Amino acid sequence: MDIKKIAAWLEETGQPKFRLRQITDAVYKRGAASFEEITALPEPLRNALKEKFRVLSIEPETILESRTGNAVKGLFRLKDKHKMESVLLNLFPGKWSVCVSTQVGCPVQCVFCATGRRGLQRNLSPDEIVSQYVFWANYLKIYRPGEKIGGLVYMGMGEPFLNYESTAESLRTLTDPGFIGLGDRHISVSTVGHVPGIRRFAKDFPQINLAVSLHAVEDELRSRLVPLNDKYPLAQISKALQDYIYATKRKVFIEYVMLGGVNDSQSAARRLSEWLRGVAAPKSFTVNLIPYNSTAHDFKSPGKERVEAFSSLLLTLNISCTVRKSLGADIIGACGQLAGK
Ligand code: SF4
């Protein structure tokens, strides 16, 4: 729902100011799926809104639930017929997280990522991002009554800071108590190391969690895995994170996709620990290890033992560390698998 366009149209057509609040409350807080359902509005207004606008800017094409029931992937059609994916994940009993996309495809082209292989088709608009949350909130109401969305992660298709304006506007709608009102700390935005984006984000959203996908701490290897590293090498990322931590006093989440035989050795764990210590005190970080999910590329999974050894070593070195459960691998909805088709 494009709030700005609806607000402008309501004003143009001489509607009282409170109409916008009636619409946003009905859609964002009570889950109205169509303008017809907003019975507080006069019927002619409902009909006119229906003619001109859409409650959701995305339309589900396929919804796939994982066998374990803890991940649901949606493939959505956009109004220009592009397609993108968004995932609902059950990390804790009764509590769900939405993994939202910010772009159709992604220009960064990380070598292990199915989204990257598509390249960039286009950026998503703020309402296309917010619609992903609204869709999944309504989905839970119907299929899992009583269960709620506890968090939102910007880790789907795309690099959020390469679509900064839409990302920022969607964050404002999601956190504004007058609209959706999610707590800042329930939202995480993940970047692959877009340095200007990290710096803007520190100023604009100091209370929203920042996650940085690192994957390697040597420029040569990292540039092979994440081509954006050529533009923003590790020294620049390190400085941006130092400034971020100093300014916000917040912890940074480090995402680390473990690729078998590439970055999963004990010496890689040691180097990661040293690199983090060079940025800030170890308590400033939590490392999330993400064992690689096959996307038909040349990489292989690191195997359970290597993941455990890597994580134990980080913990011994006083780096807080978790291993991400692989949810949704059977529906190609796990990390790095979203391809939008
Ligand atoms: S991992 Fe993230 S930044 Fe890299 S290509 Fe995939 S979606 Fe883009």
Short mmCIF file of C-alpha atoms and ligand atoms in Angstrom, two decimals:
data_model
loop_
_atom_site.label_atom_id
_atom_site.label_comp_id
_atom_site.label_asym_id
_atom_site.label_seq_id
_atom_site.Cartn_x
_atom_site.Cartn_y
_atom_site.Cartn_z
CA MET A 1 0.00 0.00 0.00
CA ASP A 2 1.57 3.24 -1.12
CA ILE A 3 0.78 5.48 1.85
CA LYS A 4 2.20 8.62 0.26
CA LYS A 5 0.10 8.27 -2.89
CA ILE A 6 -3.04 7.45 -0.91
CA ALA A 7 -2.44 10.44 1.40
CA ALA A 8 -2.00 12.77 -1.59
CA TRP A 9 -5.13 11.44 -3.27
CA LEU A 10 -7.23 11.76 -0.09
CA GLU A 11 -6.13 15.37 0.21
CA GLU A 12 -6.79 16.11 -3.44
CA THR A 13 -10.30 14.70 -3.21
CA GLY A 14 -11.08 16.68 -0.05
CA GLN A 15 -11.32 13.78 2.39
CA PRO A 16 -10.95 14.52 6.11
CA LYS A 17 -7.44 13.96 7.51
CA PHE A 18 -8.47 11.05 9.76
CA ARG A 19 -9.32 8.86 6.75
CA LEU A 20 -5.65 7.99 6.22
CA ARG A 21 -5.34 6.81 9.83
CA GLN A 22 -8.50 4.69 9.43
CA ILE A 23 -6.94 3.01 6.40
CA THR A 24 -3.47 2.39 7.89
CA ASP A 25 -4.93 1.14 11.20
CA ALA A 26 -7.20 -1.29 9.38
CA VAL A 27 -4.44 -2.67 7.14
CA TYR A 28 -1.40 -2.55 9.44
CA LYS A 29 -3.00 -3.24 12.81
CA ARG A 30 -6.11 -5.26 12.07
CA GLY A 31 -5.05 -7.12 8.93
CA ALA A 32 -7.68 -5.84 6.47
CA ALA A 33 -6.86 -7.55 3.19
CA SER A 34 -9.01 -5.28 0.99
CA PHE A 35 -10.52 -1.79 1.05
CA GLU A 36 -14.01 -3.37 1.12
CA GLU A 37 -13.21 -4.75 4.58
CA ILE A 38 -12.64 -1.27 5.99
CA THR A 39 -16.26 -0.66 6.86
CA ALA A 40 -15.45 2.49 8.85
CA LEU A 41 -15.04 4.17 5.44
CA PRO A 42 -18.10 5.32 3.47
CA GLU A 43 -18.93 2.89 0.67
CA PRO A 44 -18.23 5.31 -2.23
CA LEU A 45 -14.77 5.97 -0.76
CA ARG A 46 -14.08 2.24 -0.40
CA ASN A 47 -15.04 1.74 -4.04
CA ALA A 48 -12.89 4.62 -5.22
CA LEU A 49 -9.88 3.37 -3.24
CA LYS A 50 -10.37 -0.11 -4.68
CA GLU A 51 -10.36 1.32 -8.20
CA LYS A 52 -7.18 3.34 -7.70
CA PHE A 53 -4.97 1.48 -5.20
CA ARG A 54 -3.97 -1.92 -3.92
CA VAL A 55 -3.79 -2.91 -0.26
CA LEU A 56 -0.81 -5.15 -0.94
CA SER A 57 1.73 -4.24 -3.60
CA ILE A 58 2.69 -7.89 -4.01
CA GLU A 59 0.57 -10.82 -5.13
CA PRO A 60 1.36 -14.38 -4.02
CA GLU A 61 2.02 -16.76 -6.89
CA THR A 62 3.23 -19.82 -4.96
CA ILE A 63 3.42 -20.48 -1.24
CA LEU A 64 5.53 -23.47 -0.19
CA GLU A 65 5.72 -24.81 3.34
CA SER A 66 8.75 -26.85 4.44
CA ARG A 67 8.16 -30.45 5.55
CA THR A 68 9.18 -29.54 9.08
CA GLY A 69 6.63 -26.73 9.14
CA ASN A 70 9.17 -24.17 10.33
CA ALA A 71 9.68 -22.26 7.08
CA VAL A 72 7.29 -20.94 4.45
CA LYS A 73 8.50 -19.40 1.21
CA GLY A 74 6.40 -17.11 -0.93
CA LEU A 75 7.01 -16.30 -4.57
CA PHE A 76 5.33 -12.97 -5.30
CA ARG A 77 4.34 -11.21 -8.50
CA LEU A 78 4.85 -7.46 -8.64
CA LYS A 79 2.70 -5.09 -10.67
CA ASP A 80 5.23 -4.98 -13.53
CA LYS A 81 5.27 -8.82 -13.53
CA HIS A 82 8.70 -9.12 -11.94
CA LYS A 83 8.90 -11.79 -9.26
CA MET A 84 10.60 -11.92 -5.90
CA GLU A 85 10.67 -14.12 -2.85
CA SER A 86 10.19 -13.63 0.85
CA VAL A 87 10.37 -16.19 3.65
CA LEU A 88 8.64 -16.76 6.98
CA LEU A 89 10.82 -18.59 9.48
CA ASN A 90 9.97 -20.17 12.80
CA LEU A 91 13.09 -19.77 14.92
CA PHE A 92 11.39 -20.25 18.32
CA PRO A 93 8.09 -21.97 19.18
CA GLY A 94 5.19 -19.63 18.38
CA LYS A 95 7.52 -16.84 17.25
CA TRP A 96 8.17 -16.17 13.60
CA SER A 97 10.59 -13.99 11.71
CA VAL A 98 10.08 -12.52 8.27
CA CYS A 99 13.05 -12.46 5.92
CA VAL A 100 12.31 -9.61 3.51
CA SER A 101 13.80 -8.81 0.11
CA THR A 102 14.80 -5.30 -0.95
CA GLN A 103 15.64 -5.89 -4.61
CA VAL A 104 14.53 -8.17 -7.44
CA GLY A 105 17.76 -10.10 -7.93
CA CYS A 106 20.96 -8.49 -6.67
CA PRO A 107 23.80 -6.62 -8.37
CA VAL A 108 26.47 -7.81 -5.89
CA GLN A 109 26.69 -11.32 -7.33
CA CYS A 110 28.27 -13.17 -4.42
CA VAL A 111 29.48 -16.40 -5.99
CA PHE A 112 27.66 -18.76 -3.65
CA CYS A 113 24.28 -17.01 -3.83
CA ALA A 114 21.35 -17.97 -6.08
CA THR A 115 19.96 -14.41 -5.97
CA GLY A 116 23.28 -12.96 -7.12
CA ARG A 117 23.29 -15.20 -10.17
CA ARG A 118 20.20 -13.39 -11.48
CA GLY A 119 21.88 -9.99 -11.40
CA LEU A 120 19.73 -6.97 -10.60
CA GLN A 121 16.33 -6.57 -12.22
CA ARG A 122 15.15 -3.65 -10.16
CA ASN A 123 14.86 -2.15 -6.70
CA LEU A 124 11.76 -2.78 -4.61
CA SER A 125 9.68 0.19 -3.51
CA PRO A 126 9.06 0.89 0.21
CA ASP A 127 5.51 -0.44 -0.03
CA GLU A 128 6.69 -3.63 -1.77
CA ILE A 129 9.01 -4.21 1.19
CA VAL A 130 6.38 -3.43 3.84
CA SER A 131 3.81 -5.55 1.97
CA GLN A 132 5.98 -8.62 2.65
CA TYR A 133 5.53 -8.09 6.38
CA VAL A 134 1.79 -7.40 6.03
CA PHE A 135 1.29 -10.49 3.85
CA TRP A 136 3.00 -12.82 6.35
CA ALA A 137 1.23 -11.26 9.35
CA ASN A 138 -2.11 -12.00 7.65
CA TYR A 139 -0.91 -15.47 6.64
CA LEU A 140 -0.17 -16.34 10.28
CA LYS A 141 -3.57 -15.05 11.36
CA ILE A 142 -5.24 -17.50 8.97
CA TYR A 143 -2.94 -20.55 9.14
CA ARG A 144 -1.40 -20.28 12.64
CA PRO A 145 -3.92 -18.35 14.71
CA GLY A 146 -2.39 -17.00 17.91
CA GLU A 147 1.18 -17.08 16.54
CA LYS A 148 2.94 -13.84 15.85
CA ILE A 149 5.82 -12.24 14.00
CA GLY A 150 8.51 -11.47 16.56
CA GLY A 151 11.16 -10.09 14.24
CA LEU A 152 12.08 -9.02 10.78
CA VAL A 153 15.39 -9.46 8.98
CA TYR A 154 16.45 -7.70 5.79
CA MET A 155 18.29 -10.74 4.47
CA GLY A 156 16.24 -11.85 1.50
CA MET A 157 17.00 -10.95 -2.10
CA GLY A 158 19.21 -7.90 -2.59
CA GLU A 159 21.66 -5.65 -0.78
CA PRO A 160 19.50 -3.27 1.31
CA PHE A 161 22.05 -0.42 1.24
CA LEU A 162 22.09 -0.42 -2.57
CA ASN A 163 18.41 0.48 -2.27
CA TYR A 164 18.88 2.74 0.74
CA GLU A 165 15.94 5.14 0.28
CA SER A 166 13.33 2.38 0.01
CA THR A 167 14.92 0.42 2.82
CA ALA A 168 14.88 3.50 5.06
CA GLU A 169 11.29 4.42 4.24
CA SER A 170 10.11 0.85 4.84
CA LEU A 171 11.91 0.85 8.22
CA ARG A 172 10.11 4.06 9.19
CA THR A 173 6.71 2.56 8.35
CA LEU A 174 7.51 -0.66 10.19
CA THR A 175 8.71 1.06 13.37
CA ASP A 176 6.37 4.08 13.49
CA PRO A 177 3.87 3.37 16.32
CA GLY A 178 1.24 5.16 14.21
CA PHE A 179 1.68 2.57 11.47
CA ILE A 180 3.01 -0.91 12.33
CA GLY A 181 5.01 -0.12 15.45
CA LEU A 182 7.58 -2.95 15.57
CA GLY A 183 10.35 -2.39 18.11
CA ASP A 184 13.65 -1.24 16.55
CA ARG A 185 15.52 -4.05 18.24
CA HIS A 186 13.30 -6.66 16.63
CA ILE A 187 14.59 -5.68 13.21
CA SER A 188 17.98 -6.48 11.65
CA VAL A 189 19.35 -5.11 8.42
CA SER A 190 22.07 -7.15 6.78
CA THR A 191 24.67 -5.69 4.44
CA VAL A 192 27.48 -7.36 2.60
CA GLY A 193 29.74 -4.45 3.57
CA HIS A 194 28.40 -1.39 1.76
CA VAL A 195 30.46 1.20 3.64
CA PRO A 196 28.49 4.41 2.84
CA GLY A 197 25.30 2.53 3.77
CA ILE A 198 26.73 1.47 7.15
CA ARG A 199 27.64 5.09 7.87
CA ARG A 200 24.18 6.43 6.95
CA PHE A 201 22.44 3.65 8.83
CA ALA A 202 24.39 4.48 12.02
CA LYS A 203 22.97 8.01 11.88
CA ASP A 204 19.45 7.19 10.70
CA PHE A 205 18.66 4.00 12.65
CA PRO A 206 21.05 3.61 15.59
CA GLN A 207 18.68 1.27 17.46
CA ILE A 208 18.00 -1.16 14.61
CA ASN A 209 20.35 -4.16 14.54
CA LEU A 210 23.12 -4.18 11.95
CA ALA A 211 24.40 -7.44 10.50
CA VAL A 212 27.45 -7.58 8.23
CA SER A 213 28.04 -10.56 5.97
CA LEU A 214 31.77 -11.05 6.16
CA HIS A 215 32.54 -14.63 5.00
CA ALA A 216 36.32 -14.02 4.89
CA VAL A 217 38.86 -11.65 6.42
CA GLU A 218 41.47 -11.64 3.64
CA ASP A 219 40.77 -9.27 0.76
CA GLU A 220 41.89 -11.72 -1.87
CA LEU A 221 39.47 -14.47 -0.78
CA ARG A 222 36.70 -12.04 0.14
CA SER A 223 36.83 -10.34 -3.26
CA ARG A 224 36.44 -13.73 -4.89
CA LEU A 225 33.38 -14.53 -2.78
CA VAL A 226 31.85 -11.03 -2.59
CA PRO A 227 32.84 -8.87 -5.59
CA LEU A 228 31.72 -5.69 -3.75
CA ASN A 229 34.84 -6.14 -1.63
CA ASP A 230 36.89 -4.63 -4.49
CA LYS A 231 35.04 -1.36 -3.97
CA TYR A 232 34.84 -1.51 -0.17
CA PRO A 233 37.77 -3.62 1.04
CA LEU A 234 38.11 -4.97 4.56
CA ALA A 235 40.11 -2.01 5.91
CA GLN A 236 37.22 0.33 4.99
CA ILE A 237 34.64 -2.02 6.49
CA SER A 238 36.71 -2.26 9.66
CA LYS A 239 36.84 1.53 10.02
CA ALA A 240 33.12 1.91 9.30
CA LEU A 241 32.31 -0.70 11.97
CA GLN A 242 34.62 0.94 14.47
CA ASP A 243 32.81 4.25 13.94
CA TYR A 244 29.43 2.51 14.02
CA ILE A 245 30.15 0.82 17.37
CA TYR A 246 31.58 4.02 18.82
CA ALA A 247 28.56 6.09 17.74
CA THR A 248 25.75 3.66 18.54
CA LYS A 249 27.24 1.54 21.37
CA ARG A 250 25.51 -1.37 19.65
CA LYS A 251 26.68 -4.89 19.02
CA VAL A 252 27.22 -5.92 15.39
CA PHE A 253 26.10 -9.29 14.08
CA ILE A 254 28.64 -10.89 11.78
CA GLU A 255 27.20 -13.32 9.24
CA TYR A 256 29.64 -15.93 8.01
CA VAL A 257 28.58 -18.44 5.37
CA MET A 258 30.78 -21.50 5.88
CA LEU A 259 31.91 -23.01 2.59
CA GLY A 260 33.46 -26.46 2.78
CA GLY A 261 37.24 -26.32 2.23
CA VAL A 262 37.18 -22.56 1.56
CA ASN A 263 36.75 -20.63 4.81
CA ASP A 264 35.87 -23.28 7.39
CA SER A 265 39.32 -24.22 8.81
CA GLN A 266 40.59 -23.67 12.33
CA SER A 267 43.08 -21.10 11.05
CA ALA A 268 40.20 -19.23 9.34
CA ALA A 269 38.40 -19.12 12.72
CA ARG A 270 41.56 -17.73 14.34
CA ARG A 271 41.97 -15.09 11.64
CA LEU A 272 38.32 -14.08 12.01
CA SER A 273 38.78 -13.65 15.75
CA GLU A 274 41.91 -11.53 15.20
CA TRP A 275 40.21 -9.37 12.59
CA LEU A 276 37.26 -8.70 14.89
CA ARG A 277 39.63 -7.81 17.76
CA GLY A 278 41.30 -5.34 15.43
CA VAL A 279 37.92 -3.62 14.97
CA ALA A 280 36.62 -3.53 18.54
CA ALA A 281 36.38 -5.51 21.79
CA PRO A 282 35.08 -9.08 21.27
CA LYS A 283 31.90 -8.30 23.22
CA SER A 284 30.92 -5.95 20.37
CA PHE A 285 30.16 -8.90 18.08
CA THR A 286 28.07 -12.00 17.73
CA VAL A 287 29.09 -14.25 14.87
CA ASN A 288 26.31 -16.21 13.14
CA LEU A 289 27.75 -19.17 11.30
CA ILE A 290 25.65 -20.22 8.32
CA PRO A 291 26.61 -23.66 6.98
CA TYR A 292 26.40 -23.41 3.18
CA ASN A 293 23.14 -24.50 1.55
CA SER A 294 23.71 -26.04 -1.85
CA THR A 295 22.49 -23.88 -4.74
CA ALA A 296 23.97 -26.05 -7.49
CA HIS A 297 27.26 -24.13 -7.42
CA ASP A 298 30.73 -25.51 -7.01
CA PHE A 299 30.82 -25.09 -3.26
CA LYS A 300 30.10 -27.79 -0.75
CA SER A 301 28.69 -27.86 2.72
CA PRO A 302 31.34 -27.71 5.48
CA GLY A 303 29.94 -30.70 7.34
CA LYS A 304 28.77 -30.80 10.94
CA GLU A 305 32.17 -31.49 12.50
CA ARG A 306 33.93 -28.55 10.85
CA VAL A 307 31.09 -26.24 11.86
CA GLU A 308 31.26 -27.43 15.47
CA ALA A 309 35.05 -27.11 15.60
CA PHE A 310 34.90 -23.59 14.10
CA SER A 311 32.25 -22.47 16.53
CA SER A 312 34.00 -24.02 19.60
CA LEU A 313 37.23 -22.28 18.70
CA LEU A 314 35.51 -18.91 18.39
CA LEU A 315 33.85 -19.43 21.77
CA THR A 316 37.22 -20.37 23.31
CA LEU A 317 38.58 -17.14 21.88
CA ASN A 318 35.74 -15.27 23.65
CA ILE A 319 33.82 -14.47 20.50
CA SER A 320 30.09 -15.01 20.97
CA CYS A 321 28.92 -17.36 18.25
CA THR A 322 25.77 -19.17 17.12
CA VAL A 323 25.19 -21.67 14.33
CA ARG A 324 22.17 -20.79 12.22
CA LYS A 325 19.67 -23.62 11.90
CA SER A 326 19.09 -24.37 8.26
CA LEU A 327 15.37 -23.77 7.82
CA GLY A 328 13.57 -24.19 4.55
CA ALA A 329 16.30 -25.97 2.61
CA ASP A 330 13.72 -28.40 1.16
CA ILE A 331 11.71 -25.50 -0.30
CA ILE A 332 14.86 -23.69 -1.58
CA GLY A 333 14.10 -20.97 0.93
CA ALA A 334 17.24 -21.12 3.04
CA CYS A 335 19.94 -18.49 3.16
CA GLY A 336 21.53 -17.87 -0.27
CA GLN A 337 18.93 -19.95 -2.10
CA LEU A 338 16.34 -17.37 -3.09
CA ALA A 339 16.22 -17.01 -6.82
CA GLY A 340 12.75 -15.60 -7.40
CA LYS A 341 11.47 -18.27 -9.74
S1 SF4 B 1 24.44 -12.83 -0.67
FE1 SF4 B 1 23.21 -10.98 -0.49
S2 SF4 B 1 24.52 -9.38 -1.37
FE2 SF4 B 1 25.39 -11.32 -2.05
S3 SF4 B 1 24.45 -11.68 -4.07
FE3 SF4 B 1 23.17 -12.72 -2.52
S4 SF4 B 1 21.57 -11.28 -2.03
FE4 SF4 B 1 23.23 -10.12 -3.03
#
